[in-house]
Tab-separated table of C-alpha atoms in Angstrom:
chain	number	residue	atom	x	y	z
A	1	MET	CA	0.000	0.000	0.000
A	2	PRO	CA	1.396	3.427	-0.888
A	3	PRO	CA	2.348	5.587	2.109
A	4	GLU	CA	-0.202	8.262	1.215
A	5	TRP	CA	-3.676	8.322	-0.332
A	6	SER	CA	-5.135	11.720	-1.099
A	7	TYR	CA	-8.779	12.624	-1.498
A	8	PRO	CA	-10.472	15.915	-2.448
A	9	TYR	CA	-11.794	16.353	1.093
A	10	LEU	CA	-9.524	14.244	3.284
A	11	ARG	CA	-5.853	13.483	3.382
A	12	VAL	CA	-4.967	10.169	4.979
A	13	THR	CA	-1.399	9.304	5.868
A	14	THR	CA	-0.725	5.779	7.059
A	15	ARG	CA	2.085	4.957	9.407
A	16	CYS	CA	1.538	1.257	9.759
A	17	THR	CA	4.170	-1.287	8.727
A	18	ASN	CA	1.582	-4.031	8.312
A	19	PRO	CA	-1.283	-2.893	6.027
A	20	ALA	CA	-3.107	-6.187	6.502
A	21	SER	CA	-3.650	-5.282	10.151
A	22	LEU	CA	-5.888	-2.420	9.007
A	23	ALA	CA	-8.531	-4.751	7.592
A	24	PHE	CA	-10.683	-4.985	10.724
A	25	ILE	CA	-10.759	-1.360	11.818
A	26	CYS	CA	-10.132	0.342	8.492
A	27	PRO	CA	-11.196	-1.729	5.464
A	28	ASP	CA	-11.322	1.390	3.273
A	29	LEU	CA	-7.537	1.667	3.450
A	30	LEU	CA	-7.128	-1.656	1.675
A	31	GLY	CA	-8.703	-0.332	-1.543
A	32	ARG	CA	-12.060	-0.372	-3.248
A	33	ALA	CA	-13.513	-2.835	-5.701
A	34	ASP	CA	-13.725	-0.248	-8.445
A	35	GLY	CA	-10.117	0.878	-7.887
A	36	PRO	CA	-8.602	4.339	-8.106
A	37	MET	CA	-9.016	6.659	-11.062
A	38	PRO	CA	-5.951	7.835	-12.979
A	39	PRO	CA	-3.953	10.626	-11.303
A	40	VAL	CA	-5.466	14.102	-11.469
A	41	ARG	CA	-3.136	16.776	-12.767
A	42	ARG	CA	-2.944	20.168	-11.127
A	43	GLY	CA	-5.115	22.767	-12.853
A	44	ASP	CA	-8.280	22.345	-14.850
A	45	VAL	CA	-8.677	20.380	-18.063
A	46	PRO	CA	-8.049	22.725	-21.043
A	47	ARG	CA	-11.039	23.460	-23.271
A	48	LEU	CA	-11.231	24.745	-26.840
A	49	ARG	CA	-12.635	28.202	-27.443
A	50	ARG	CA	-15.624	28.255	-29.751
A	51	GLY	CA	-14.695	29.226	-33.278
A	52	HIS	CA	-10.981	28.527	-32.863
A	53	GLU	CA	-10.932	24.800	-33.443
A	54	PRO	CA	-7.930	23.512	-35.363
A	55	PRO	CA	-8.481	21.441	-38.492
A	56	ARG	CA	-10.018	18.060	-37.877
A	57	ARG	CA	-6.915	16.354	-39.218
A	58	ALA	CA	-4.778	17.833	-36.384
A	59	PRO	CA	-3.803	15.269	-33.743
A	60	VAL	CA	-5.699	15.389	-30.450
A	61	VAL	CA	-2.491	16.063	-28.522
A	62	GLN	CA	-1.737	19.045	-30.773
A	63	ARG	CA	-5.208	20.493	-30.256
A	64	LEU	CA	-5.017	20.191	-26.483
A	65	ARG	CA	-1.544	21.690	-26.393
A	66	ASP	CA	-2.499	24.740	-28.480
A	67	ALA	CA	-5.804	25.428	-26.707
A	68	PRO	CA	-5.868	28.093	-23.960
A	69	ALA	CA	-6.598	26.891	-20.435
A	70	VAL	CA	-10.039	27.990	-19.223
A	71	ARG	CA	-10.946	27.996	-15.530
A	72	HIS	CA	-14.294	26.341	-14.951
A	73	ASP	CA	-15.506	26.359	-11.334
A	74	ARG	CA	-19.164	25.576	-10.635
A	75	ARG	CA	-18.753	25.926	-6.895
A	76	GLY	CA	-19.070	29.694	-6.873
A	77	ASP	CA	-17.668	31.262	-3.724
A	78	ARG	CA	-17.351	28.025	-1.788
A	79	PRO	CA	-13.928	27.517	-0.141
A	80	GLN	CA	-11.636	25.599	-2.445
A	81	ARG	CA	-10.151	22.285	-1.414
A	82	ARG	CA	-6.750	21.160	-2.572
A	83	ILE	CA	-6.172	17.736	-4.124
A	84	GLU	CA	-2.702	16.795	-2.951
A	85	ASP	CA	-0.259	14.313	-4.458
A	86	GLY	CA	-2.372	13.777	-7.586
A	87	VAL	CA	-4.539	10.833	-6.545
A	88	ALA	CA	-8.318	10.876	-6.757
A	89	PHE	CA	-11.116	8.378	-6.162
A	90	ARG	CA	-14.513	8.085	-7.778
A	91	ARG	CA	-16.259	8.883	-4.501
A	92	PRO	CA	-14.864	11.556	-2.148
A	93	LEU	CA	-14.200	10.079	1.267
A	94	ARG	CA	-16.436	11.853	3.779
A	95	GLU	CA	-15.815	9.703	6.824
A	96	MET	CA	-13.591	6.821	7.726
A	97	PRO	CA	-12.722	4.726	10.770
A	98	THR	CA	-8.997	4.462	11.237
A	99	HIS	CA	-6.315	2.215	12.626
A	100	PRO	CA	-4.047	3.447	15.450
A	101	GLY	CA	-1.357	4.129	12.843
A	102	VAL	CA	-3.473	6.488	10.742
A	103	VAL	CA	-3.350	10.270	10.672
A	104	LEU	CA	-6.303	12.263	9.353
A	105	ARG	CA	-5.535	15.635	7.802
A	106	THR	CA	-7.904	18.077	6.086
A	107	THR	CA	-6.565	20.945	4.011
A	108	ASP	CA	-8.700	24.045	3.417
A	109	ILE	CA	-7.174	26.664	1.115
A	110	GLY	CA	-9.547	29.285	2.492
A	111	ARG	CA	-8.217	28.924	6.050
A	112	ALA	CA	-5.075	30.849	6.902
A	113	PRO	CA	-2.542	28.737	8.821
A	114	SER	CA	-1.947	29.635	12.452
A	115	ALA	CA	1.276	31.403	13.292
A	116	ARG	CA	1.944	28.760	15.947
A	117	PRO	CA	0.528	25.228	15.810
A	118	MET	CA	-1.950	24.516	18.603
A	119	ARG	CA	-1.397	20.919	19.670
A	120	LEU	CA	-3.080	19.097	22.549
A	121	ALA	CA	-1.909	15.873	24.180
A	122	VAL	CA	-5.028	13.710	24.545
A	123	LEU	CA	-5.142	10.820	27.025
A	124	ALA	CA	-7.929	8.585	28.304
A	125	ASP	CA	-8.503	5.620	30.604
A	126	VAL	CA	-5.295	5.910	32.629
A	127	HIS	CA	-6.765	3.570	35.265
A	128	ALA	CA	-4.174	4.152	37.992
A	129	ASN	CA	-1.356	2.682	35.885
A	130	LEU	CA	1.607	4.763	37.050
A	131	PRO	CA	4.390	3.202	34.907
A	132	ALA	CA	2.253	3.576	31.770
A	133	LEU	CA	1.387	7.192	32.584
A	134	GLU	CA	5.015	8.097	33.272
A	135	ALA	CA	6.112	6.548	29.963
A	136	VAL	CA	3.388	8.410	28.067
A	137	LEU	CA	4.223	11.725	29.718
A	138	ARG	CA	7.874	11.368	28.715
A	139	ASP	CA	6.691	10.994	25.125
A	140	VAL	CA	4.301	13.923	25.560
A	141	ASP	CA	7.046	16.165	26.922
A	142	SER	CA	9.265	15.405	23.930
A	143	LEU	CA	6.641	17.016	21.655
A	144	SER	CA	5.871	20.064	23.844
A	145	PRO	CA	2.085	20.292	23.309
A	146	ALA	CA	0.133	23.324	24.491
A	147	GLY	CA	-2.110	21.369	26.857
A	148	LEU	CA	-2.837	17.996	28.463
A	149	TRP	CA	-6.414	16.682	28.196
A	150	VAL	CA	-7.606	13.464	29.871
A	151	ALA	CA	-10.970	11.955	28.905
A	152	GLY	CA	-11.826	10.218	32.165
A	153	ASP	CA	-11.316	6.960	34.057
A	154	LEU	CA	-8.275	8.092	35.983
A	155	VAL	CA	-8.584	5.297	38.566
A	156	GLY	CA	-9.622	1.640	38.731
A	157	TYR	CA	-8.017	-1.681	37.751
A	158	ASN	CA	-4.414	-0.781	38.720
A	159	PRO	CA	-2.712	-0.050	42.086
A	160	TRP	CA	-1.560	3.606	41.929
A	161	PRO	CA	-4.694	5.793	42.141
A	162	ASN	CA	-3.257	8.459	44.451
A	163	GLU	CA	0.025	8.774	42.551
A	164	VAL	CA	-1.724	9.109	39.190
A	165	LEU	CA	-4.156	11.727	40.479
A	166	GLN	CA	-1.320	13.701	42.052
A	167	ILE	CA	0.634	13.798	38.779
A	168	LEU	CA	-2.376	14.987	36.799
A	169	ARG	CA	-3.152	17.600	39.419
A	170	ASP	CA	0.451	18.856	39.466
A	171	ARG	CA	0.456	19.126	35.674
A	172	HIS	CA	-2.827	21.060	35.673
A	173	ALA	CA	-4.297	18.516	33.272
A	174	LYS	CA	-7.731	19.325	31.869
A	175	ALA	CA	-9.399	16.121	33.027
A	176	ILE	CA	-12.964	14.888	33.363
A	177	ARG	CA	-14.469	12.002	35.309
A	178	GLY	CA	-15.264	8.640	33.766
A	179	ASN	CA	-17.598	5.923	35.005
A	180	HIS	CA	-14.866	4.398	37.211
A	181	ASP	CA	-14.121	7.774	38.785
A	182	ARG	CA	-17.798	8.313	39.528
A	183	GLY	CA	-18.143	4.707	40.652
A	184	VAL	CA	-15.385	4.962	43.239
A	185	LEU	CA	-17.227	7.981	44.677
A	186	GLY	CA	-20.528	6.102	44.662
A	187	ASP	CA	-22.022	8.554	42.153
A	188	ASP	CA	-22.564	6.267	39.152
A	189	PRO	CA	-25.295	3.630	38.612
A	190	PHE	CA	-23.099	2.019	35.910
A	191	ARG	CA	-23.211	-1.775	36.277
A	192	PHE	CA	-19.603	-2.915	36.612
A	193	ASN	CA	-18.422	-6.441	35.948
A	194	GLU	CA	-16.929	-8.498	38.776
A	195	LEU	CA	-13.298	-7.535	38.096
A	196	ALA	CA	-14.059	-3.829	37.786
A	197	ALA	CA	-16.229	-3.849	40.913
A	198	ALA	CA	-13.505	-5.591	42.940
A	199	ALA	CA	-10.934	-3.031	41.777
A	200	LEU	CA	-13.274	-0.167	42.687
A	201	ARG	CA	-13.802	-1.524	46.197
A	202	TRP	CA	-10.019	-1.770	46.644
A	203	THR	CA	-9.477	1.721	45.213
A	204	ARG	CA	-12.134	3.282	47.437
A	205	ILE	CA	-10.194	2.146	50.505
A	206	GLN	CA	-6.870	3.449	49.155
A	207	LEU	CA	-7.901	6.968	48.157
A	208	THR	CA	-6.665	9.825	50.317
A	209	PRO	CA	-8.969	12.734	51.224
A	210	GLY	CA	-7.041	14.883	48.751
A	211	SER	CA	-7.644	12.381	45.945
A	212	VAL	CA	-11.340	12.148	46.777
A	213	GLY	CA	-11.626	15.925	46.735
A	214	TYR	CA	-9.852	16.139	43.379
A	215	LEU	CA	-12.223	13.601	41.797
A	216	LYS	CA	-15.270	15.359	43.221
A	217	ASP	CA	-14.128	18.669	41.749
A	218	LEU	CA	-13.808	17.262	38.217
A	219	GLU	CA	-16.590	17.754	35.675
A	220	ASP	CA	-18.185	14.892	33.749
A	221	ARG	CA	-17.709	16.729	30.432
A	222	THR	CA	-16.037	19.902	29.270
A	223	ARG	CA	-15.705	22.236	26.290
A	224	THR	CA	-13.248	25.031	25.565
A	225	THR	CA	-13.285	27.628	22.803
A	226	MET	CA	-9.966	27.919	20.987
A	227	PRO	CA	-9.037	30.230	18.085
A	228	GLU	CA	-9.265	27.161	15.828
A	229	GLY	CA	-12.697	26.139	17.134
A	230	VAL	CA	-14.460	24.550	20.094
A	231	VAL	CA	-12.933	21.414	21.635
A	232	ALA	CA	-15.439	19.223	23.506
A	233	MET	CA	-14.487	16.223	25.646
A	234	TYR	CA	-16.697	13.414	26.970
A	235	HIS	CA	-15.884	10.079	28.543
A	236	GLY	CA	-18.709	8.225	26.803
A	237	SER	CA	-20.463	10.423	24.256
A	238	PRO	CA	-22.357	13.734	23.955
A	239	ARG	CA	-25.566	11.711	24.326
A	240	ASP	CA	-24.656	9.638	27.375
A	241	ASP	CA	-21.615	9.698	29.631
A	242	ASP	CA	-21.653	5.880	29.754
A	243	GLU	CA	-22.231	5.198	26.040
A	244	TYR	CA	-19.596	3.164	24.208
A	245	VAL	CA	-18.766	4.716	20.832
A	246	PHE	CA	-16.795	2.270	18.695
A	247	PRO	CA	-15.125	3.038	15.350
A	248	TYR	CA	-17.928	1.204	13.545
A	249	THR	CA	-20.770	2.896	15.481
A	250	ALA	CA	-19.529	6.508	15.407
A	251	ASP	CA	-21.466	8.859	13.136
A	252	ASP	CA	-21.862	12.530	12.326
A	253	SER	CA	-24.775	12.939	14.733
A	254	LEU	CA	-22.357	12.735	17.664
A	255	VAL	CA	-20.326	15.665	16.360
A	256	ARG	CA	-23.483	17.670	15.664
A	257	LYS	CA	-24.769	16.878	19.157
A	258	ALA	CA	-21.510	18.175	20.644
A	259	GLY	CA	-21.681	21.340	18.540
A	260	ALA	CA	-17.905	21.389	18.199
A	261	PRO	CA	-15.492	20.698	15.315
A	262	PHE	CA	-13.194	18.742	17.655
A	263	VAL	CA	-14.727	16.008	19.838
A	264	ILE	CA	-12.671	13.830	22.207
A	265	LEU	CA	-14.028	10.561	23.651
A	266	GLY	CA	-12.740	7.737	25.854
A	267	HIS	CA	-14.381	4.732	27.565
A	268	THR	CA	-13.874	2.051	24.879
A	269	HIS	CA	-10.074	1.706	25.325
A	270	LEU	CA	-9.907	1.541	21.515
A	271	PRO	CA	-8.088	4.196	19.442
A	272	MET	CA	-10.275	5.896	16.856
A	273	ALA	CA	-10.154	8.858	14.493
A	274	ARG	CA	-13.112	9.664	12.252
A	275	SER	CA	-13.655	12.734	10.119
A	276	PHE	CA	-17.156	13.962	9.292
A	277	ARG	CA	-18.631	17.048	7.650
A	278	SER	CA	-19.307	18.505	11.105
A	279	GLY	CA	-15.863	17.852	12.561
A	280	LEU	CA	-13.317	15.387	13.874
A	281	LEU	CA	-14.231	12.635	16.366
A	282	VAL	CA	-11.272	11.017	18.141
A	283	ASN	CA	-10.463	8.548	20.892
A	284	PRO	CA	-6.812	8.197	21.985
A	285	GLY	CA	-7.254	4.669	23.302
A	286	SER	CA	-6.154	3.696	26.793
A	287	VAL	CA	-3.014	4.586	28.710
A	288	GLY	CA	-3.494	2.057	31.491
A	289	GLN	CA	-5.380	-0.883	29.967
A	290	PRO	CA	-5.349	-1.049	26.131
A	291	ARG	CA	-7.900	-3.383	24.550
A	292	ASP	CA	-6.984	-3.343	20.868
A	293	GLY	CA	-4.497	-6.205	21.027
A	294	ASP	CA	-1.502	-3.894	21.468
A	295	PRO	CA	-0.215	-3.893	25.078
A	296	ARG	CA	1.625	-0.591	24.675
A	297	ALA	CA	0.139	2.521	26.255
A	298	ALA	CA	-1.821	4.691	23.809
A	299	TRP	CA	-2.305	8.437	23.530
A	300	GLY	CA	-2.985	10.987	20.790
A	301	LEU	CA	-1.715	14.349	19.602
A	302	LEU	CA	-4.498	16.625	18.354
A	303	ASP	CA	-3.276	19.482	16.150
A	304	LEU	CA	-6.057	22.051	15.941
A	305	SER	CA	-4.222	24.158	13.379
A	306	THR	CA	-3.951	21.402	10.773
A	307	ARG	CA	-6.959	19.380	11.992
A	308	THR	CA	-4.721	16.373	12.448
A	309	PHE	CA	-4.914	13.611	15.047
A	310	GLY	CA	-1.888	11.354	15.420
A	311	LEU	CA	-2.110	8.176	17.498
A	312	ARG	CA	1.021	7.146	19.382
A	313	ARG	CA	2.033	3.944	21.225
A	314	VAL	CA	4.542	3.821	24.058
A	315	PRO	CA	6.044	0.674	25.661
A	316	TYR	CA	6.238	0.524	29.451
A	317	ASP	CA	7.208	-1.928	32.208
A	318	ILE	CA	4.227	-4.286	32.286
A	319	ASP	CA	6.078	-6.700	34.570
A	320	ALA	CA	6.261	-4.030	37.275
A	321	VAL	CA	2.523	-3.398	37.034
A	322	ALA	CA	1.651	-7.106	37.074
A	323	THR	CA	3.840	-7.683	40.133
A	324	ALA	CA	2.233	-4.775	41.976
A	325	ILE	CA	-1.274	-6.000	41.123
A	326	ARG	CA	-0.560	-9.443	42.573
A	327	ARG	CA	1.170	-8.013	45.633
A	328	THR	CA	-1.676	-5.647	46.530
A	329	GLY	CA	-4.400	-8.270	46.312
A	330	LEU	CA	-6.167	-7.018	43.192
A	331	PRO	CA	-7.578	-9.762	40.921
A	332	THR	CA	-4.714	-11.474	39.079
A	333	GLU	CA	-6.733	-11.420	35.847
A	334	LEU	CA	-6.086	-7.681	35.733
A	335	ALA	CA	-2.363	-8.403	35.485
A	336	ASP	CA	-2.714	-11.095	32.831
A	337	ARG	CA	-4.765	-8.964	30.445
A	338	LEU	CA	-2.100	-6.237	30.321
A	339	TYR	CA	0.281	-8.566	28.475
A	340	ALA	CA	-2.316	-9.306	25.783
A	341	GLY	CA	-3.673	-5.788	25.456
A	342	VAL	CA	-7.288	-6.905	25.859
């Protein structure tokens, strides 16, 4: 598969070394049955002016070469979109689920680029996994984003709730509560499975008064107006804080419901990036308990200036986490699943 496919409305850059792995989450990347059209050249197709046709015996190539180029734009004053790299498809791609190694980029000629890129580090579902969070934050710091956003579920499953909350508080992270955070406070009717409920009972005993106060002060959802547009963040979805939005169930109605061109979700532990007419819908995956078959910690870099979301994976010391889980008395199944990324 070529490294880049370009569409009139969406630029998709793959960074995956194994294209076959995209089949489940992103079948569109593997090609269409009707195949791509021939490359589109820059500029419009030349047309012949009426009354200036060359003799019929002139070769077609000669006629096209001698004819003046005429601009023909039926879109009126609509903002122009650039077709990059000379590849076009029969149907413009309006929306697409993506693999963790996919970057979505839209290019609008009518929008002036920002003087300084506005990039946000986006995390979700940290779940009290201190080694994973520390590894992710080292990667975050290497890219110097403008802000740190966390889409809920800061605690649960793993044995460092107080340490994780302290780090996020010290970094002034823009965080919201997830169902596990509300559950540990007794504020959520969400029906947890046996493993999650056992971890919540353990976590509730471990939390310090400062940690409890921090969780109580967090909002369940948030939105901030940036120069590039509104950024809205939910743990579940704009419709329901406990709704699971998967790559194959996400649709434009969620972005319209949020009323923001940039929408951040968590909860599923599955990375996702989908582009719709109304905006960009993203999920960075999970820092503390990935469930997409990749045990590495996941996070995303959202560039508001270029409307790009890049998904990143960071290895961390899983052995240390598994040992701590067994030592503290948490269910051993929570340690085993970290190795498989499920």
